Amino acid sequence: MLIDTHCHLDFADFDAERDELVARAHGAGVAQMVTISTRVKKLDILLALTERYPSVFCSVGTHPNNAGEELDVTTDDLVRLSAHPKVVAIGEAGLDYFYDTQKPEDQKTGLRRHIDAARQTGLPLVIHSRSADDDMAEILTRETGKGAFPFILHCFSSGAALAKTGVELGGYISFSGILTFPKSTELREIAATVPLDRLLVETDAPYLAPKRWRGKRNEPSYVVNTAEVLAETMGLGFDAIARITTDNAFRLFSKMPRL
Ligand SMILES: [Zn+2]
Ligand SMILES: [Zn+2]
Protein backbone atom coordinates (compact mmCIF):
# COMPACT_ATOMS: atom_id res chain seq x y z
CA MET A 1 0.00 0.00 0.00
CA LEU A 2 1.16 3.51 -0.90
CA ILE A 3 -0.20 7.03 -0.48
CA ASP A 4 0.20 9.61 -3.24
CA THR A 5 0.68 12.63 -0.98
CA HIS A 6 0.64 15.19 -3.79
CA CYS A 7 -1.30 15.20 -7.05
CA HIS A 8 -3.52 17.60 -8.96
CA LEU A 9 -6.61 15.57 -9.89
CA ASP A 10 -8.61 18.70 -10.76
CA PHE A 11 -6.41 19.55 -13.75
CA ALA A 12 -8.04 19.31 -17.17
CA ASP A 13 -5.47 16.67 -18.18
CA PHE A 14 -7.63 14.16 -16.32
CA ASP A 15 -11.10 15.25 -17.47
CA ALA A 16 -11.61 12.32 -19.83
CA GLU A 17 -10.81 9.52 -17.39
CA ARG A 18 -10.87 10.50 -13.74
CA ASP A 19 -12.89 7.45 -12.64
CA GLU A 20 -10.50 5.09 -14.46
CA LEU A 21 -7.46 6.87 -13.03
CA VAL A 22 -8.67 6.48 -9.44
CA ALA A 23 -9.47 2.82 -10.13
CA ARG A 24 -5.98 2.29 -11.61
CA ALA A 25 -4.44 3.86 -8.51
CA HIS A 26 -6.33 1.47 -6.24
CA GLY A 27 -5.36 -1.45 -8.50
CA ALA A 28 -1.70 -0.48 -8.16
CA GLY A 29 -1.94 -0.39 -4.35
CA VAL A 30 -2.22 3.40 -4.05
CA ALA A 31 -4.95 3.38 -1.45
CA GLN A 32 -5.36 7.11 -0.82
CA MET A 33 -4.44 10.36 -2.53
CA VAL A 34 -4.17 14.00 -1.52
CA THR A 35 -5.12 16.37 -4.33
CA ILE A 36 -3.37 19.67 -3.72
CA SER A 37 -4.89 23.12 -3.98
CA THR A 38 -3.20 25.77 -6.13
CA ARG A 39 -5.92 28.43 -5.84
CA VAL A 40 -8.15 28.92 -2.81
CA LYS A 41 -10.83 30.24 -5.16
CA LYS A 42 -11.06 26.79 -6.77
CA LEU A 43 -11.40 24.83 -3.54
CA ASP A 44 -14.99 23.87 -4.39
CA ILE A 45 -13.74 21.86 -7.37
CA LEU A 46 -11.40 19.89 -5.10
CA LEU A 47 -14.12 19.33 -2.50
CA ALA A 48 -16.39 17.95 -5.22
CA LEU A 49 -13.66 15.45 -6.14
CA THR A 50 -13.26 14.39 -2.51
CA GLU A 51 -17.00 13.80 -2.34
CA ARG A 52 -17.01 11.72 -5.52
CA TYR A 53 -14.00 9.63 -4.43
CA PRO A 54 -13.85 8.57 -0.75
CA SER A 55 -10.10 7.78 -1.06
CA VAL A 56 -9.27 11.32 -2.23
CA PHE A 57 -8.51 14.08 0.30
CA CYS A 58 -7.40 17.66 -0.40
CA SER A 59 -5.53 20.72 0.84
CA VAL A 60 -6.35 24.43 0.70
CA GLY A 61 -3.89 27.08 -0.41
CA THR A 62 -2.35 29.28 -3.06
CA HIS A 63 0.56 28.09 -5.21
CA PRO A 64 3.43 30.62 -5.25
CA ASN A 65 2.99 31.00 -9.01
CA ASN A 66 -0.52 32.32 -8.27
CA ALA A 67 0.48 34.39 -5.21
CA GLY A 68 -0.33 37.80 -6.70
CA GLU A 69 -3.86 36.68 -7.60
CA GLU A 70 -4.78 35.73 -4.04
CA LEU A 71 -3.26 38.43 -1.84
CA ASP A 72 -6.77 38.92 -0.44
CA VAL A 73 -6.76 35.42 1.09
CA THR A 74 -6.06 35.78 4.82
CA THR A 75 -4.83 33.34 7.44
CA ASP A 76 -8.35 33.34 8.88
CA ASP A 77 -9.76 32.32 5.49
CA LEU A 78 -7.35 29.39 5.31
CA VAL A 79 -8.15 28.30 8.86
CA ARG A 80 -11.90 28.53 8.25
CA LEU A 81 -11.80 26.62 4.96
CA SER A 82 -9.54 23.92 6.39
CA ALA A 83 -12.24 22.95 8.89
CA HIS A 84 -13.92 20.85 6.17
CA PRO A 85 -13.49 17.15 7.10
CA LYS A 86 -11.78 16.30 3.79
CA VAL A 87 -9.24 19.15 3.95
CA VAL A 88 -6.17 17.53 5.52
CA ALA A 89 -3.38 20.04 4.72
CA ILE A 90 -2.56 23.70 4.05
CA GLY A 91 -0.92 24.70 0.76
CA GLU A 92 0.74 24.33 -1.55
CA ALA A 93 2.47 27.60 -0.79
CA GLY A 94 6.10 28.58 -1.01
CA LEU A 95 8.68 30.23 -3.20
CA ASP A 96 9.27 29.61 -6.90
CA TYR A 97 12.11 31.73 -8.26
CA PHE A 98 12.54 29.42 -11.26
CA TYR A 99 9.41 30.56 -13.08
CA ASP A 100 9.71 33.99 -11.50
CA THR A 101 6.20 35.04 -12.58
CA GLN A 102 5.27 36.48 -9.19
CA LYS A 103 7.02 39.08 -7.07
CA PRO A 104 9.11 37.45 -4.33
CA GLU A 105 7.45 39.75 -1.78
CA ASP A 106 3.99 38.49 -2.78
CA GLN A 107 5.17 34.88 -2.58
CA LYS A 108 6.64 35.49 0.89
CA THR A 109 3.47 37.21 2.11
CA GLY A 110 1.41 34.21 0.98
CA LEU A 111 3.84 31.75 2.51
CA ARG A 112 3.76 33.48 5.89
CA ARG A 113 -0.06 33.40 5.98
CA HIS A 114 -0.04 29.69 5.14
CA ILE A 115 2.55 29.06 7.88
CA ASP A 116 0.32 30.86 10.39
CA ALA A 117 -2.62 28.72 9.27
CA ALA A 118 -0.59 25.50 9.66
CA ARG A 119 0.55 26.58 13.12
CA GLN A 120 -3.01 27.41 14.22
CA THR A 121 -4.64 24.27 12.82
CA GLY A 122 -1.84 21.73 13.28
CA LEU A 123 -2.40 20.65 9.66
CA PRO A 124 0.77 20.06 7.63
CA LEU A 125 1.93 22.82 5.31
CA VAL A 126 2.74 21.58 1.80
CA ILE A 127 5.72 23.65 0.72
CA HIS A 128 6.73 24.25 -2.90
CA SER A 129 10.31 25.47 -3.13
CA ARG A 130 12.13 25.90 -6.41
CA SER A 131 15.42 27.75 -6.94
CA ALA A 132 14.82 29.42 -3.57
CA ASP A 133 16.92 27.34 -1.13
CA ASP A 134 18.44 30.19 0.88
CA ASP A 135 15.26 32.22 1.35
CA MET A 136 13.27 29.09 2.17
CA ALA A 137 15.78 27.90 4.78
CA GLU A 138 15.83 31.35 6.37
CA ILE A 139 12.03 31.67 6.51
CA LEU A 140 11.52 28.14 7.87
CA THR A 141 14.17 28.66 10.53
CA ARG A 142 12.77 32.03 11.62
CA GLU A 143 9.13 30.92 11.57
CA THR A 144 9.80 27.64 13.40
CA GLY A 145 11.52 29.75 16.06
CA LYS A 146 8.20 31.52 16.66
CA GLY A 147 6.39 28.19 17.09
CA ALA A 148 6.69 24.84 15.37
CA PHE A 149 4.34 23.73 12.60
CA PRO A 150 4.26 20.50 10.59
CA PHE A 151 5.52 20.77 7.03
CA ILE A 152 6.59 18.91 3.90
CA LEU A 153 9.16 20.01 1.37
CA HIS A 154 7.24 18.56 -1.55
CA CYS A 155 8.67 17.34 -4.88
CA PHE A 156 12.07 17.82 -3.33
CA SER A 157 14.61 18.94 -5.91
CA SER A 158 16.60 21.45 -3.86
CA GLY A 159 20.08 21.16 -2.42
CA ALA A 160 21.45 19.12 0.47
CA ALA A 161 21.53 22.12 2.81
CA LEU A 162 17.78 22.75 2.54
CA ALA A 163 17.03 19.05 3.08
CA LYS A 164 19.17 19.12 6.23
CA THR A 165 17.53 22.30 7.52
CA GLY A 166 14.07 20.89 6.80
CA VAL A 167 14.79 17.69 8.71
CA GLU A 168 16.38 19.56 11.63
CA LEU A 169 13.27 21.73 11.91
CA GLY A 170 11.05 18.64 12.09
CA GLY A 171 9.91 18.64 8.46
CA TYR A 172 9.23 15.80 6.04
CA ILE A 173 10.80 15.41 2.59
CA SER A 174 8.65 14.14 -0.27
CA PHE A 175 10.15 12.67 -3.44
CA SER A 176 8.51 12.63 -6.85
CA GLY A 177 9.38 11.01 -10.18
CA ILE A 178 12.44 13.27 -10.39
CA LEU A 179 14.13 10.81 -8.01
CA THR A 180 13.96 8.10 -10.71
CA PHE A 181 15.60 10.07 -13.53
CA PRO A 182 19.05 8.79 -14.56
CA LYS A 183 20.63 12.22 -14.07
CA SER A 184 19.26 12.62 -10.52
CA THR A 185 22.32 11.07 -8.87
CA GLU A 186 22.78 13.99 -6.48
CA LEU A 187 19.10 13.92 -5.49
CA ARG A 188 19.35 10.20 -4.66
CA GLU A 189 22.44 10.95 -2.55
CA ILE A 190 20.40 13.55 -0.64
CA ALA A 191 17.49 11.11 -0.22
CA ALA A 192 19.86 8.56 1.32
CA THR A 193 20.62 11.05 4.13
CA VAL A 194 16.98 11.66 5.10
CA PRO A 195 15.85 9.80 8.24
CA LEU A 196 13.40 7.01 7.38
CA ASP A 197 10.67 8.53 9.52
CA ARG A 198 10.64 11.72 7.39
CA LEU A 199 10.28 10.21 3.91
CA LEU A 200 7.22 10.55 1.70
CA VAL A 201 6.42 9.76 -1.93
CA GLU A 202 4.22 11.65 -4.37
CA THR A 203 3.55 11.98 -8.08
CA ASP A 204 2.79 15.72 -8.50
CA ALA A 205 0.65 14.37 -11.37
CA PRO A 206 0.00 15.33 -14.13
CA TYR A 207 3.64 16.51 -14.13
CA LEU A 208 6.91 14.59 -13.85
CA ALA A 209 6.09 10.97 -14.70
CA PRO A 210 8.78 8.67 -13.27
CA LYS A 211 11.33 6.93 -15.47
CA ARG A 212 9.20 3.93 -16.48
CA TRP A 213 6.61 6.27 -18.03
CA ARG A 214 8.87 9.26 -18.73
CA GLY A 215 7.37 11.79 -21.11
CA LYS A 216 3.84 10.51 -20.55
CA ARG A 217 1.21 12.27 -18.52
CA ASN A 218 1.74 11.27 -14.89
CA GLU A 219 -0.97 9.76 -12.66
CA PRO A 220 -1.20 8.52 -9.04
CA SER A 221 -0.64 4.81 -9.87
CA TYR A 222 2.85 5.69 -11.14
CA VAL A 223 4.02 6.55 -7.61
CA VAL A 224 4.94 2.87 -7.40
CA ASN A 225 8.02 3.50 -9.58
CA THR A 226 9.22 6.32 -7.32
CA ALA A 227 8.79 4.08 -4.27
CA GLU A 228 10.81 1.33 -5.99
CA VAL A 229 13.70 3.71 -6.63
CA LEU A 230 13.46 5.15 -3.11
CA ALA A 231 13.64 1.60 -1.72
CA GLU A 232 16.83 0.92 -3.72
CA THR A 233 18.26 4.26 -2.64
CA MET A 234 17.68 3.50 1.04
CA GLY A 235 18.89 -0.10 0.70
CA LEU A 236 15.49 -1.50 1.66
CA GLY A 237 12.90 -3.75 0.06
CA PHE A 238 9.81 -2.34 -1.63
CA ASP A 239 7.43 -3.57 1.09
CA ALA A 240 9.49 -1.87 3.77
CA ILE A 241 9.55 1.49 2.01
CA ALA A 242 5.81 1.21 1.28
CA ARG A 243 5.08 0.59 4.94
CA ILE A 244 7.42 3.35 6.13
CA THR A 245 6.17 6.05 3.76
CA THR A 246 2.53 5.11 4.41
CA ASP A 247 3.00 5.26 8.19
CA ASN A 248 4.76 8.61 7.77
CA ALA A 249 1.91 9.95 5.63
CA PHE A 250 -0.72 9.06 8.21
CA ARG A 251 1.40 10.48 11.04
CA LEU A 252 1.87 13.78 9.21
CA PHE A 253 -1.58 14.05 7.59
CA SER A 254 -3.06 13.27 10.98
CA LYS A 255 -6.58 14.34 9.99
CA MET A 256 -6.72 11.80 7.13
CA PRO A 257 -8.28 8.51 8.28
CA ARG A 258 -6.88 5.15 7.19
CA LEU A 259 -9.70 3.77 5.06
ZN1 LIG B 1 4.64 22.24 -6.19
ZN1 LIG C 1 1.82 20.55 -6.88
Coordinates of C-alpha atoms and ligand atoms in Angstrom, one line a residue:
M1 CA 0.0 0.0 0.0
L2 CA 1.2 3.5 -0.9
I3 CA -0.2 7.0 -0.5
D4 CA 0.2 9.6 -3.2
T5 CA 0.7 12.6 -1.0
H6 CA 0.6 15.2 -3.8
C7 CA -1.3 15.2 -7.0
H8 CA -3.5 17.6 -9.0
L9 CA -6.6 15.6 -9.9
D10 CA -8.6 18.7 -10.8
F11 CA -6.4 19.5 -13.7
A12 CA -8.0 19.3 -17.2
D13 CA -5.5 16.7 -18.2
F14 CA -7.6 14.2 -16.3
D15 CA -11.1 15.3 -17.5
A16 CA -11.6 12.3 -19.8
E17 CA -10.8 9.5 -17.4
R18 CA -10.9 10.5 -13.7
D19 CA -12.9 7.4 -12.6
E20 CA -10.5 5.1 -14.5
L21 CA -7.5 6.9 -13.0
V22 CA -8.7 6.5 -9.4
A23 CA -9.5 2.8 -10.1
R24 CA -6.0 2.3 -11.6
A25 CA -4.4 3.9 -8.5
H26 CA -6.3 1.5 -6.2
G27 CA -5.4 -1.4 -8.5
A28 CA -1.7 -0.5 -8.2
G29 CA -1.9 -0.4 -4.4
V30 CA -2.2 3.4 -4.1
A31 CA -5.0 3.4 -1.5
Q32 CA -5.4 7.1 -0.8
M33 CA -4.4 10.4 -2.5
V34 CA -4.2 14.0 -1.5
T35 CA -5.1 16.4 -4.3
I36 CA -3.4 19.7 -3.7
S37 CA -4.9 23.1 -4.0
T38 CA -3.2 25.8 -6.1
R39 CA -5.9 28.4 -5.8
V40 CA -8.2 28.9 -2.8
K41 CA -10.8 30.2 -5.2
K42 CA -11.1 26.8 -6.8
L43 CA -11.4 24.8 -3.5
D44 CA -15.0 23.9 -4.4
I45 CA -13.7 21.9 -7.4
L46 CA -11.4 19.9 -5.1
L47 CA -14.1 19.3 -2.5
A48 CA -16.4 17.9 -5.2
L49 CA -13.7 15.5 -6.1
T50 CA -13.3 14.4 -2.5
E51 CA -17.0 13.8 -2.3
R52 CA -17.0 11.7 -5.5
Y53 CA -14.0 9.6 -4.4
P54 CA -13.9 8.6 -0.8
S55 CA -10.1 7.8 -1.1
V56 CA -9.3 11.3 -2.2
F57 CA -8.5 14.1 0.3
C58 CA -7.4 17.7 -0.4
S59 CA -5.5 20.7 0.8
V60 CA -6.3 24.4 0.7
G61 CA -3.9 27.1 -0.4
T62 CA -2.3 29.3 -3.1
H63 CA 0.6 28.1 -5.2
P64 CA 3.4 30.6 -5.2
N65 CA 3.0 31.0 -9.0
N66 CA -0.5 32.3 -8.3
A67 CA 0.5 34.4 -5.2
G68 CA -0.3 37.8 -6.7
E69 CA -3.9 36.7 -7.6
E70 CA -4.8 35.7 -4.0
L71 CA -3.3 38.4 -1.8
D72 CA -6.8 38.9 -0.4
V73 CA -6.8 35.4 1.1
T74 CA -6.1 35.8 4.8
T75 CA -4.8 33.3 7.4
D76 CA -8.3 33.3 8.9
D77 CA -9.8 32.3 5.5
L78 CA -7.3 29.4 5.3
V79 CA -8.1 28.3 8.9
R80 CA -11.9 28.5 8.3
L81 CA -11.8 26.6 5.0
S82 CA -9.5 23.9 6.4
A83 CA -12.2 22.9 8.9
H84 CA -13.9 20.8 6.2
P85 CA -13.5 17.2 7.1
K86 CA -11.8 16.3 3.8
V87 CA -9.2 19.1 3.9
V88 CA -6.2 17.5 5.5
A89 CA -3.4 20.0 4.7
I90 CA -2.6 23.7 4.0
G91 CA -0.9 24.7 0.8
E92 CA 0.7 24.3 -1.6
A93 CA 2.5 27.6 -0.8
G94 CA 6.1 28.6 -1.0
L95 CA 8.7 30.2 -3.2
D96 CA 9.3 29.6 -6.9
Y97 CA 12.1 31.7 -8.3
F98 CA 12.5 29.4 -11.3
Y99 CA 9.4 30.6 -13.1
D100 CA 9.7 34.0 -11.5
T101 CA 6.2 35.0 -12.6
Q102 CA 5.3 36.5 -9.2
K103 CA 7.0 39.1 -7.1
P104 CA 9.1 37.5 -4.3
E105 CA 7.4 39.8 -1.8
D106 CA 4.0 38.5 -2.8
Q107 CA 5.2 34.9 -2.6
K108 CA 6.6 35.5 0.9
T109 CA 3.5 37.2 2.1
G110 CA 1.4 34.2 1.0
L111 CA 3.8 31.7 2.5
R112 CA 3.8 33.5 5.9
R113 CA -0.1 33.4 6.0
H114 CA 0.0 29.7 5.1
I115 CA 2.6 29.1 7.9
D116 CA 0.3 30.9 10.4
A117 CA -2.6 28.7 9.3
A118 CA -0.6 25.5 9.7
R119 CA 0.5 26.6 13.1
Q120 CA -3.0 27.4 14.2
T121 CA -4.6 24.3 12.8
G122 CA -1.8 21.7 13.3
L123 CA -2.4 20.6 9.7
P124 CA 0.8 20.1 7.6
L125 CA 1.9 22.8 5.3
V126 CA 2.7 21.6 1.8
I127 CA 5.7 23.7 0.7
H128 CA 6.7 24.3 -2.9
S129 CA 10.3 25.5 -3.1
R130 CA 12.1 25.9 -6.4
S131 CA 15.4 27.7 -6.9
A132 CA 14.8 29.4 -3.6
D133 CA 16.9 27.3 -1.1
D134 CA 18.4 30.2 0.9
D135 CA 15.3 32.2 1.3
M136 CA 13.3 29.1 2.2
A137 CA 15.8 27.9 4.8
E138 CA 15.8 31.4 6.4
I139 CA 12.0 31.7 6.5
L140 CA 11.5 28.1 7.9
T141 CA 14.2 28.7 10.5
R142 CA 12.8 32.0 11.6
E143 CA 9.1 30.9 11.6
T144 CA 9.8 27.6 13.4
G145 CA 11.5 29.7 16.1
K146 CA 8.2 31.5 16.7
G147 CA 6.4 28.2 17.1
A148 CA 6.7 24.8 15.4
F149 CA 4.3 23.7 12.6
P150 CA 4.3 20.5 10.6
F151 CA 5.5 20.8 7.0
I152 CA 6.6 18.9 3.9
L153 CA 9.2 20.0 1.4
H154 CA 7.2 18.6 -1.6
C155 CA 8.7 17.3 -4.9
F156 CA 12.1 17.8 -3.3
S157 CA 14.6 18.9 -5.9
S158 CA 16.6 21.5 -3.9
G159 CA 20.1 21.2 -2.4
A160 CA 21.4 19.1 0.5
A161 CA 21.5 22.1 2.8
L162 CA 17.8 22.8 2.5
A163 CA 17.0 19.0 3.1
K164 CA 19.2 19.1 6.2
T165 CA 17.5 22.3 7.5
G166 CA 14.1 20.9 6.8
V167 CA 14.8 17.7 8.7
E168 CA 16.4 19.6 11.6
L169 CA 13.3 21.7 11.9
G170 CA 11.1 18.6 12.1
G171 CA 9.9 18.6 8.5
Y172 CA 9.2 15.8 6.0
I173 CA 10.8 15.4 2.6
S174 CA 8.7 14.1 -0.3
F175 CA 10.2 12.7 -3.4
S176 CA 8.5 12.6 -6.9
G177 CA 9.4 11.0 -10.2
I178 CA 12.4 13.3 -10.4
L179 CA 14.1 10.8 -8.0
T180 CA 14.0 8.1 -10.7
F181 CA 15.6 10.1 -13.5
P182 CA 19.0 8.8 -14.6
K183 CA 20.6 12.2 -14.1
S184 CA 19.3 12.6 -10.5
T185 CA 22.3 11.1 -8.9
E186 CA 22.8 14.0 -6.5
L187 CA 19.1 13.9 -5.5
R188 CA 19.3 10.2 -4.7
E189 CA 22.4 11.0 -2.6
I190 CA 20.4 13.6 -0.6
A191 CA 17.5 11.1 -0.2
A192 CA 19.9 8.6 1.3
T193 CA 20.6 11.1 4.1
V194 CA 17.0 11.7 5.1
P195 CA 15.8 9.8 8.2
L196 CA 13.4 7.0 7.4
D197 CA 10.7 8.5 9.5
R198 CA 10.6 11.7 7.4
L199 CA 10.3 10.2 3.9
L200 CA 7.2 10.5 1.7
V201 CA 6.4 9.8 -1.9
E202 CA 4.2 11.6 -4.4
T203 CA 3.5 12.0 -8.1
D204 CA 2.8 15.7 -8.5
A205 CA 0.7 14.4 -11.4
P206 CA 0.0 15.3 -14.1
Y207 CA 3.6 16.5 -14.1
L208 CA 6.9 14.6 -13.9
A209 CA 6.1 11.0 -14.7
P210 CA 8.8 8.7 -13.3
K211 CA 11.3 6.9 -15.5
R212 CA 9.2 3.9 -16.5
W213 CA 6.6 6.3 -18.0
R214 CA 8.9 9.3 -18.7
G215 CA 7.4 11.8 -21.1
K216 CA 3.8 10.5 -20.6
R217 CA 1.2 12.3 -18.5
N218 CA 1.7 11.3 -14.9
E219 CA -1.0 9.8 -12.7
P220 CA -1.2 8.5 -9.0
S221 CA -0.6 4.8 -9.9
Y222 CA 2.8 5.7 -11.1
V223 CA 4.0 6.6 -7.6
V224 CA 4.9 2.9 -7.4
N225 CA 8.0 3.5 -9.6
T226 CA 9.2 6.3 -7.3
A227 CA 8.8 4.1 -4.3
E228 CA 10.8 1.3 -6.0
V229 CA 13.7 3.7 -6.6
L230 CA 13.5 5.1 -3.1
A231 CA 13.6 1.6 -1.7
E232 CA 16.8 0.9 -3.7
T233 CA 18.3 4.3 -2.6
M234 CA 17.7 3.5 1.0
G235 CA 18.9 -0.1 0.7
L236 CA 15.5 -1.5 1.7
G237 CA 12.9 -3.8 0.1
F238 CA 9.8 -2.3 -1.6
D239 CA 7.4 -3.6 1.1
A240 CA 9.5 -1.9 3.8
I241 CA 9.6 1.5 2.0
A242 CA 5.8 1.2 1.3
R243 CA 5.1 0.6 4.9
I244 CA 7.4 3.3 6.1
T245 CA 6.2 6.1 3.8
T246 CA 2.5 5.1 4.4
D247 CA 3.0 5.3 8.2
N248 CA 4.8 8.6 7.8
A249 CA 1.9 9.9 5.6
F250 CA -0.7 9.1 8.2
R251 CA 1.4 10.5 11.0
L252 CA 1.9 13.8 9.2
F253 CA -1.6 14.1 7.6
S254 CA -3.1 13.3 11.0
K255 CA -6.6 14.3 10.0
M256 CA -6.7 11.8 7.1
P257 CA -8.3 8.5 8.3
R258 CA -6.9 5.1 7.2
L259 CA -9.7 3.8 5.1
Ligands
ZN1 ZN 4.6 22.2 -6.2
ZN2 ZN 1.8 20.5 -6.9

